[in-house]
Amino acid sequence: MRILIVGGTWFLGKAIAENALSRGWTVTTFNRGRSGPDVPGVEAVHGDRTANDDMRTLAQRGPWDAVIDTSSSELPPRDVLSAATSLRKHARRWVHVSTVSVYEGWPHQPLTEESPLLDCPADADESFGYTGEDGSPTQYGFQKAGGERAVVEAFGDCAVFLRPGVILGPGEYVGRLPWWLERAKRGGRLLAPAPPEQRIQPVDVRDVAQFALDQAASTTTGGYNVTHPEGVTFADFLNGCLTVTGGMGKPVWVEPHILTEHGVAQWTELPLWRTHAGVWAVDSSRAVAAGLRCRPTFETIRDTWRWWAADGRPVDHPRWAEHGIAPEKEAKILASL
């Protein structure tokens, strides 16, 4: 197999490149050369996917059996359309990393792959869409839905869409799991969002990489929700963080309305906490039937802590600073209970 990874230097893109090389595949990566070092063993091409000359230069390195696009999250649909169109004659299929945010019902309703998508043209610019008053739908979701439509226009039935919710694991650049690990290590009374039995569905980056490559080699098409089919309770998630870090903390489970009264921001100040009914009700049975295999979440927690403890520094990414409640604010809430 010859594949092209658009991205390929950090987190998911890096995991895909390393896995593909371990299979004996020939791997080309295409990126601007700014986010991290190239994975040893790949053919690295540096350039801007929004620049026509760079895309023409890239196309000359083909053909490929598949393109796996991991780097379109900040691009408007028209740029996705331009890149996919420029590579259509040079690749057999396109595996597109999208998001559950493309669904109309996200995050209020349980979702399957049959759930309706947000409507966005394939040639939309970055101004298309809006974010609702309650935070849904999101302009990001509209943009990603338009990106999917752009890939369909270029690749038709040779397109595959992976729609993860939250991806965790070694190399995470957003900072959700590393924040919880650091908080667990610090110990003491630990502010935790009730109910403790709430199940969440984060998926390991290595399992997403495995599934992406399997789809690159397959003949199936369409969309797949890439979420953990069993999930894990929030209590087990926090206990896992305490176990691997050796933290002596004790979760204090606080009801959502109390957290809201104290102005705790969902999703960011307490990462992975969100009260909407559908946020952790995303059916991944179609992906499981197509070969998705998810390791126990404890393994993700353990391996992320090993990576984090060895590296010891945040990833240089703007979203990192969004995550985690300030110790003073946490202490104030706990003292008021």
GROMACS .gro file of C-alpha atoms in nm:
model
  337
    1MET     CA    1   0.000   0.000   0.000
    2ARG     CA    2   0.106   0.353  -0.082
    3ILE     CA    3  -0.067   0.618   0.124
    4LEU     CA    4  -0.055   0.995   0.160
    5ILE     CA    5  -0.119   1.144   0.504
    6VAL     CA    6  -0.217   1.509   0.499
    7GLY     CA    7  -0.066   1.608   0.833
    8GLY     CA    8   0.135   1.328   0.988
    9THR     CA    9   0.361   1.490   1.246
   10TRP     CA   10   0.164   1.489   1.570
   11PHE     CA   11  -0.103   1.299   1.762
   12LEU     CA   12  -0.340   1.121   1.520
   13GLY     CA   13  -0.139   1.190   1.206
   14LYS     CA   14   0.180   1.070   1.374
   15ALA     CA   15   0.007   0.757   1.508
   16ILE     CA   16  -0.123   0.678   1.159
   17ALA     CA   17   0.220   0.723   1.002
   18GLU     CA   18   0.392   0.502   1.259
   19ASN     CA   19   0.129   0.230   1.228
   20ALA     CA   20   0.142   0.236   0.849
   21LEU     CA   21   0.521   0.204   0.849
   22SER     CA   22   0.495  -0.093   1.086
   23ARG     CA   23   0.275  -0.262   0.824
   24GLY     CA   24   0.545  -0.219   0.563
   25TRP     CA   25   0.347   0.044   0.372
   26THR     CA   26   0.503   0.330   0.177
   27VAL     CA   27   0.405   0.655   0.345
   28THR     CA   28   0.415   1.011   0.216
   29THR     CA   29   0.327   1.294   0.454
   30PHE     CA   30   0.234   1.646   0.351
   31ASN     CA   31   0.237   1.938   0.592
   32ARG     CA   32   0.389   2.281   0.645
   33GLY     CA   33   0.672   2.146   0.858
   34ARG     CA   34   0.577   2.360   1.158
   35SER     CA   35   0.394   2.134   1.405
   36GLY     CA   36   0.658   1.874   1.478
   37PRO     CA   37   0.933   1.659   1.331
   38ASP     CA   38   0.861   1.423   1.045
   39VAL     CA   39   0.824   1.058   1.141
   40PRO     CA   40   1.143   0.870   1.047
   41GLY     CA   41   1.083   0.650   0.746
   42VAL     CA   42   0.821   0.860   0.568
   43GLU     CA   43   0.868   1.055   0.247
   44ALA     CA   44   0.807   1.404   0.381
   45VAL     CA   45   0.678   1.675   0.149
   46HIS     CA   46   0.642   2.023   0.295
   47GLY     CA   47   0.394   2.273   0.161
   48ASP     CA   48   0.064   2.451   0.210
   49ARG     CA   49  -0.249   2.261   0.109
   50THR     CA   50  -0.420   2.591   0.022
   51ALA     CA   51  -0.146   2.681  -0.232
   52ASN     CA   52  -0.210   2.550  -0.582
   53ASP     CA   53   0.159   2.529  -0.671
   54ASP     CA   54   0.232   2.323  -0.360
   55MET     CA   55  -0.055   2.087  -0.440
   56ARG     CA   56   0.070   2.039  -0.796
   57THR     CA   57   0.415   1.956  -0.660
   58LEU     CA   58   0.261   1.708  -0.417
   59ALA     CA   59   0.053   1.541  -0.687
   60GLN     CA   60   0.371   1.461  -0.878
   61ARG     CA   61   0.477   1.233  -0.587
   62GLY     CA   62   0.176   1.007  -0.640
   63PRO     CA   63  -0.010   0.797  -0.718
   64TRP     CA   64  -0.138   0.661  -0.387
   65ASP     CA   65  -0.383   0.392  -0.294
   66ALA     CA   66  -0.539   0.625  -0.040
   67VAL     CA   67  -0.521   0.972   0.110
   68ILE     CA   68  -0.585   1.008   0.485
   69ASP     CA   69  -0.665   1.367   0.576
   70THR     CA   70  -0.603   1.448   0.943
   71SER     CA   71  -0.549   1.823   0.911
   72SER     CA   72  -0.864   1.991   0.779
   73SER     CA   73  -1.015   2.095   1.115
   74GLU     CA   74  -0.930   2.464   1.073
   75LEU     CA   75  -0.998   2.485   0.699
   76PRO     CA   76  -1.316   2.605   0.525
   77PRO     CA   77  -1.489   2.360   0.290
   78ARG     CA   78  -1.369   2.538  -0.022
   79ASP     CA   79  -1.007   2.465   0.072
   80VAL     CA   80  -1.090   2.099   0.137
   81LEU     CA   81  -1.262   2.088  -0.204
   82SER     CA   82  -0.961   2.240  -0.377
   83ALA     CA   83  -0.717   1.994  -0.221
   84ALA     CA   84  -0.935   1.689  -0.282
   85THR     CA   85  -1.000   1.789  -0.643
   86SER     CA   86  -0.629   1.840  -0.710
   87LEU     CA   87  -0.551   1.487  -0.586
   88ARG     CA   88  -0.850   1.301  -0.732
   89LYS     CA   89  -0.656   1.162  -1.028
   90HIS     CA   90  -0.368   1.060  -0.803
   91ALA     CA   91  -0.543   0.852  -0.534
   92ARG     CA   92  -0.791   0.564  -0.529
   93ARG     CA   93  -0.979   0.671  -0.215
   94TRP     CA   94  -0.993   0.940   0.053
   95VAL     CA   95  -1.025   0.875   0.428
   96HIS     CA   96  -1.140   1.197   0.593
   97VAL     CA   97  -1.111   1.260   0.967
   98SER     CA   98  -1.427   1.452   1.053
   99THR     CA   99  -1.622   1.490   1.380
  100VAL     CA  100  -1.955   1.406   1.545
  101SER     CA  101  -2.021   1.781   1.537
  102VAL     CA  102  -2.138   1.741   1.176
  103TYR     CA  103  -2.473   1.603   1.297
  104GLU     CA  104  -2.778   1.827   1.335
  105GLY     CA  105  -2.865   1.661   1.665
  106TRP     CA  106  -2.524   1.692   1.829
  107PRO     CA  107  -2.499   1.704   2.130
  108HIS     CA  108  -2.867   1.691   2.229
  109GLN     CA  109  -2.976   1.364   2.069
  110PRO     CA  110  -2.841   1.008   2.051
  111LEU     CA  111  -2.670   0.961   1.716
  112THR     CA  112  -2.618   0.695   1.452
  113GLU     CA  113  -2.465   0.727   1.106
  114GLU     CA  114  -2.820   0.767   0.976
  115SER     CA  115  -2.872   1.087   1.175
  116PRO     CA  116  -2.909   1.398   0.952
  117LEU     CA  117  -2.605   1.616   0.894
  118LEU     CA  118  -2.578   1.992   0.909
  119ASP     CA  119  -2.618   2.158   0.570
  120CYS     CA  120  -2.315   2.338   0.431
  121PRO     CA  121  -2.207   2.385   0.068
  122ALA     CA  122  -1.889   2.223  -0.052
  123ASP     CA  123  -1.751   2.559  -0.165
  124ALA     CA  124  -1.837   2.754   0.151
  125ASP     CA  125  -1.583   2.993   0.298
  126GLU     CA  126  -1.492   3.031   0.665
  127SER     CA  127  -1.787   3.264   0.734
  128PHE     CA  128  -2.055   3.000   0.669
  129GLY     CA  129  -2.259   2.865   0.959
  130TYR     CA  130  -2.331   2.984   1.309
  131THR     CA  131  -2.311   2.876   1.670
  132GLY     CA  132  -2.640   2.846   1.857
  133GLU     CA  133  -2.715   3.031   2.179
  134ASP     CA  134  -2.669   2.713   2.384
  135GLY     CA  135  -2.349   2.625   2.201
  136SER     CA  136  -2.507   2.401   1.939
  137PRO     CA  137  -2.500   2.363   1.652
  138THR     CA  138  -2.153   2.507   1.607
  139GLN     CA  139  -1.999   2.694   1.320
  140TYR     CA  140  -1.722   2.436   1.344
  141GLY     CA  141  -1.980   2.163   1.283
  142PHE     CA  142  -2.117   2.339   0.975
  143GLN     CA  143  -1.766   2.383   0.839
  144LYS     CA  144  -1.678   2.018   0.892
  145ALA     CA  145  -2.005   1.906   0.731
  146GLY     CA  146  -1.915   2.120   0.431
  147GLY     CA  147  -1.572   1.958   0.427
  148GLU     CA  148  -1.734   1.616   0.404
  149ARG     CA  149  -1.950   1.734   0.115
  150ALA     CA  150  -1.641   1.869  -0.057
  151VAL     CA  151  -1.471   1.529  -0.039
  152VAL     CA  152  -1.784   1.362  -0.178
  153GLU     CA  153  -1.782   1.602  -0.474
  154ALA     CA  154  -1.424   1.507  -0.552
  155PHE     CA  155  -1.413   1.136  -0.462
  156GLY     CA  156  -1.778   1.027  -0.471
  157ASP     CA  157  -1.821   0.666  -0.356
  158CYS     CA  158  -1.450   0.638  -0.285
  159ALA     CA  159  -1.473   0.854   0.028
  160VAL     CA  160  -1.477   0.741   0.392
  161PHE     CA  161  -1.559   0.966   0.686
  162LEU     CA  162  -1.441   0.900   1.041
  163ARG     CA  163  -1.644   1.091   1.301
  164PRO     CA  164  -1.481   1.070   1.642
  165GLY     CA  165  -1.609   1.248   1.949
  166VAL     CA  166  -1.306   1.282   2.180
  167ILE     CA  167  -0.968   1.129   2.101
  168LEU     CA  168  -0.727   1.077   2.391
  169GLY     CA  169  -0.391   0.908   2.427
  170PRO     CA  170  -0.016   0.965   2.414
  171GLY     CA  171   0.074   1.287   2.235
  172GLU     CA  172  -0.260   1.459   2.300
  173TYR     CA  173  -0.235   1.827   2.208
  174VAL     CA  174  -0.567   1.952   2.350
  175GLY     CA  175  -0.481   1.874   2.712
  176ARG     CA  176  -0.796   1.706   2.844
  177LEU     CA  177  -0.648   1.386   2.982
  178PRO     CA  178  -0.313   1.542   3.084
  179TRP     CA  179  -0.504   1.796   3.294
  180TRP     CA  180  -0.698   1.525   3.477
  181LEU     CA  181  -0.376   1.331   3.531
  182GLU     CA  182  -0.200   1.633   3.680
  183ARG     CA  183  -0.504   1.708   3.895
  184ALA     CA  184  -0.512   1.349   4.021
  185LYS     CA  185  -0.142   1.360   4.100
  186ARG     CA  186  -0.191   1.675   4.309
  187GLY     CA  187  -0.435   1.489   4.534
  188GLY     CA  188  -0.669   1.631   4.795
  189ARG     CA  189  -1.041   1.681   4.749
  190LEU     CA  190  -1.104   1.667   4.378
  191LEU     CA  191  -1.403   1.840   4.219
  192ALA     CA  192  -1.586   1.579   4.010
  193PRO     CA  193  -1.901   1.614   3.798
  194ALA     CA  194  -2.190   1.396   3.916
  195PRO     CA  195  -2.320   1.141   3.852
  196PRO     CA  196  -2.016   0.916   3.893
  197GLU     CA  197  -2.188   0.641   3.691
  198GLN     CA  198  -2.213   0.863   3.381
  199ARG     CA  199  -2.049   0.675   3.094
  200ILE     CA  200  -1.821   0.861   2.855
  201GLN     CA  201  -1.687   0.743   2.518
  202PRO     CA  202  -1.334   0.874   2.455
  203VAL     CA  203  -1.140   0.667   2.204
  204ASP     CA  204  -0.766   0.598   2.199
  205VAL     CA  205  -0.566   0.771   1.927
  206ARG     CA  206  -0.392   0.445   1.839
  207ASP     CA  207  -0.726   0.271   1.785
  208VAL     CA  208  -0.843   0.553   1.557
  209ALA     CA  209  -0.517   0.524   1.363
  210GLN     CA  210  -0.563   0.148   1.324
  211PHE     CA  211  -0.918   0.192   1.199
  212ALA     CA  212  -0.821   0.471   0.959
  213LEU     CA  213  -0.557   0.252   0.798
  214ASP     CA  214  -0.791  -0.045   0.779
  215GLN     CA  215  -1.040   0.176   0.598
  216ALA     CA  216  -0.770   0.302   0.364
  217ALA     CA  217  -0.710  -0.060   0.259
  218SER     CA  218  -1.078  -0.151   0.244
  219THR     CA  219  -1.348  -0.098  -0.018
  220THR     CA  220  -1.619   0.024   0.218
  221THR     CA  221  -1.746   0.381   0.198
  222GLY     CA  222  -1.958   0.626   0.394
  223GLY     CA  223  -1.946   0.754   0.749
  224TYR     CA  224  -1.840   0.587   1.072
  225ASN     CA  225  -1.890   0.711   1.426
  226VAL     CA  226  -1.557   0.641   1.594
  227THR     CA  227  -1.643   0.630   1.964
  228HIS     CA  228  -1.571   0.374   2.234
  229PRO     CA  229  -1.852   0.117   2.214
  230GLU     CA  230  -1.842   0.028   2.585
  231GLY     CA  231  -1.712   0.355   2.722
  232VAL     CA  232  -1.615   0.404   3.083
  233THR     CA  233  -1.786   0.560   3.383
  234PHE     CA  234  -1.655   0.895   3.498
  235ALA     CA  235  -1.580   0.733   3.835
  236ASP     CA  236  -1.364   0.466   3.673
  237PHE     CA  237  -1.198   0.730   3.456
  238LEU     CA  238  -1.097   0.938   3.760
  239ASN     CA  239  -0.998   0.631   3.959
  240GLY     CA  240  -0.775   0.531   3.670
  241CYS     CA  241  -0.607   0.873   3.679
  242LEU     CA  242  -0.553   0.840   4.053
  243THR     CA  243  -0.415   0.489   4.019
  244VAL     CA  244  -0.156   0.557   3.750
  245THR     CA  245  -0.033   0.882   3.908
  246GLY     CA  246  -0.030   0.752   4.264
  247GLY     CA  247  -0.241   1.049   4.365
  248MET     CA  248  -0.409   1.042   4.705
  249GLY     CA  249  -0.708   1.245   4.591
  250LYS     CA  250  -1.070   1.187   4.677
  251PRO     CA  251  -1.336   1.279   4.419
  252VAL     CA  252  -1.615   1.498   4.555
  253TRP     CA  253  -1.911   1.441   4.327
  254VAL     CA  254  -2.104   1.763   4.270
  255GLU     CA  255  -2.439   1.787   4.093
  256PRO     CA  256  -2.442   1.968   3.758
  257HIS     CA  257  -2.675   2.248   3.872
  258ILE     CA  258  -2.433   2.338   4.151
  259LEU     CA  259  -2.140   2.344   3.911
  260THR     CA  260  -2.345   2.565   3.680
  261GLU     CA  261  -2.435   2.800   3.964
  262HIS     CA  262  -2.064   2.846   4.028
  263GLY     CA  263  -2.000   2.922   3.662
  264VAL     CA  264  -1.802   2.608   3.582
  265ALA     CA  265  -1.768   2.583   3.205
  266GLN     CA  266  -1.869   2.249   3.060
  267TRP     CA  267  -1.620   2.066   2.840
  268THR     CA  268  -1.324   2.289   2.931
  269GLU     CA  269  -1.296   2.373   3.302
  270LEU     CA  270  -1.385   2.015   3.388
  271PRO     CA  271  -1.269   1.837   3.071
  272LEU     CA  272  -1.507   1.573   2.930
  273TRP     CA  273  -1.798   1.698   3.148
  274ARG     CA  274  -2.104   1.790   2.948
  275THR     CA  275  -2.469   1.749   3.044
  276HIS     CA  276  -2.635   1.732   2.701
  277ALA     CA  277  -2.823   1.405   2.655
  278GLY     CA  278  -2.655   1.297   2.333
  279VAL     CA  279  -2.294   1.389   2.394
  280TRP     CA  280  -2.200   1.038   2.511
  281ALA     CA  281  -2.474   0.852   2.323
  282VAL     CA  282  -2.303   0.808   1.987
  283ASP     CA  283  -2.357   0.464   1.837
  284SER     CA  284  -2.039   0.315   1.687
  285SER     CA  285  -2.179  -0.026   1.597
  286ARG     CA  286  -2.126   0.030   1.223
  287ALA     CA  287  -1.757   0.104   1.286
  288VAL     CA  288  -1.728  -0.199   1.515
  289ALA     CA  289  -1.879  -0.418   1.242
  290ALA     CA  290  -1.617  -0.276   1.004
  291GLY     CA  291  -1.332  -0.361   1.240
  292LEU     CA  292  -1.301  -0.085   1.501
  293ARG     CA  293  -1.143  -0.227   1.815
  294CYS     CA  294  -1.107  -0.011   2.125
  295ARG     CA  295  -0.873  -0.093   2.409
  296PRO     CA  296  -0.987  -0.048   2.771
  297THR     CA  297  -0.980   0.319   2.866
  298PHE     CA  298  -0.749   0.240   3.157
  299GLU     CA  299  -0.477   0.149   2.906
  300THR     CA  300  -0.519   0.488   2.742
  301ILE     CA  301  -0.490   0.659   3.081
  302ARG     CA  302  -0.183   0.454   3.179
  303ASP     CA  303   0.002   0.504   2.854
  304THR     CA  304  -0.078   0.874   2.840
  305TRP     CA  305   0.064   0.915   3.190
  306ARG     CA  306   0.383   0.733   3.088
  307TRP     CA  307   0.421   0.963   2.789
  308TRP     CA  308   0.334   1.273   2.988
  309ALA     CA  309   0.561   1.190   3.281
  310ALA     CA  310   0.852   1.120   3.049
  311ASP     CA  311   0.804   1.430   2.832
  312GLY     CA  312   0.687   1.664   3.106
  313ARG     CA  313   0.569   1.956   2.897
  314PRO     CA  314   0.248   2.076   2.732
  315VAL     CA  315   0.215   2.055   2.356
  316ASP     CA  316   0.242   2.397   2.194
  317HIS     CA  317  -0.119   2.440   2.090
  318PRO     CA  318  -0.363   2.726   2.158
  319ARG     CA  319  -0.640   2.498   2.287
  320TRP     CA  320  -0.421   2.374   2.572
  321ALA     CA  321  -0.485   2.686   2.784
  322GLU     CA  322  -0.864   2.640   2.760
  323HIS     CA  323  -0.872   2.327   2.975
  324GLY     CA  324  -0.881   2.289   3.349
  325ILE     CA  325  -1.040   2.476   3.637
  326ALA     CA  326  -0.818   2.714   3.834
  327PRO     CA  327  -0.716   2.571   4.174
  328GLU     CA  328  -0.856   2.877   4.351
  329LYS     CA  329  -1.195   2.840   4.186
  330GLU     CA  330  -1.205   2.468   4.258
  331ALA     CA  331  -1.114   2.525   4.623
  332LYS     CA  332  -1.383   2.791   4.659
  333ILE     CA  333  -1.651   2.558   4.522
  334LEU     CA  334  -1.542   2.270   4.743
  335ALA     CA  335  -1.540   2.494   5.049
  336SER     CA  336  -1.898   2.602   4.979
  337LEU     CA  337  -2.038   2.249   4.983
   0.00000   0.00000   0.00000
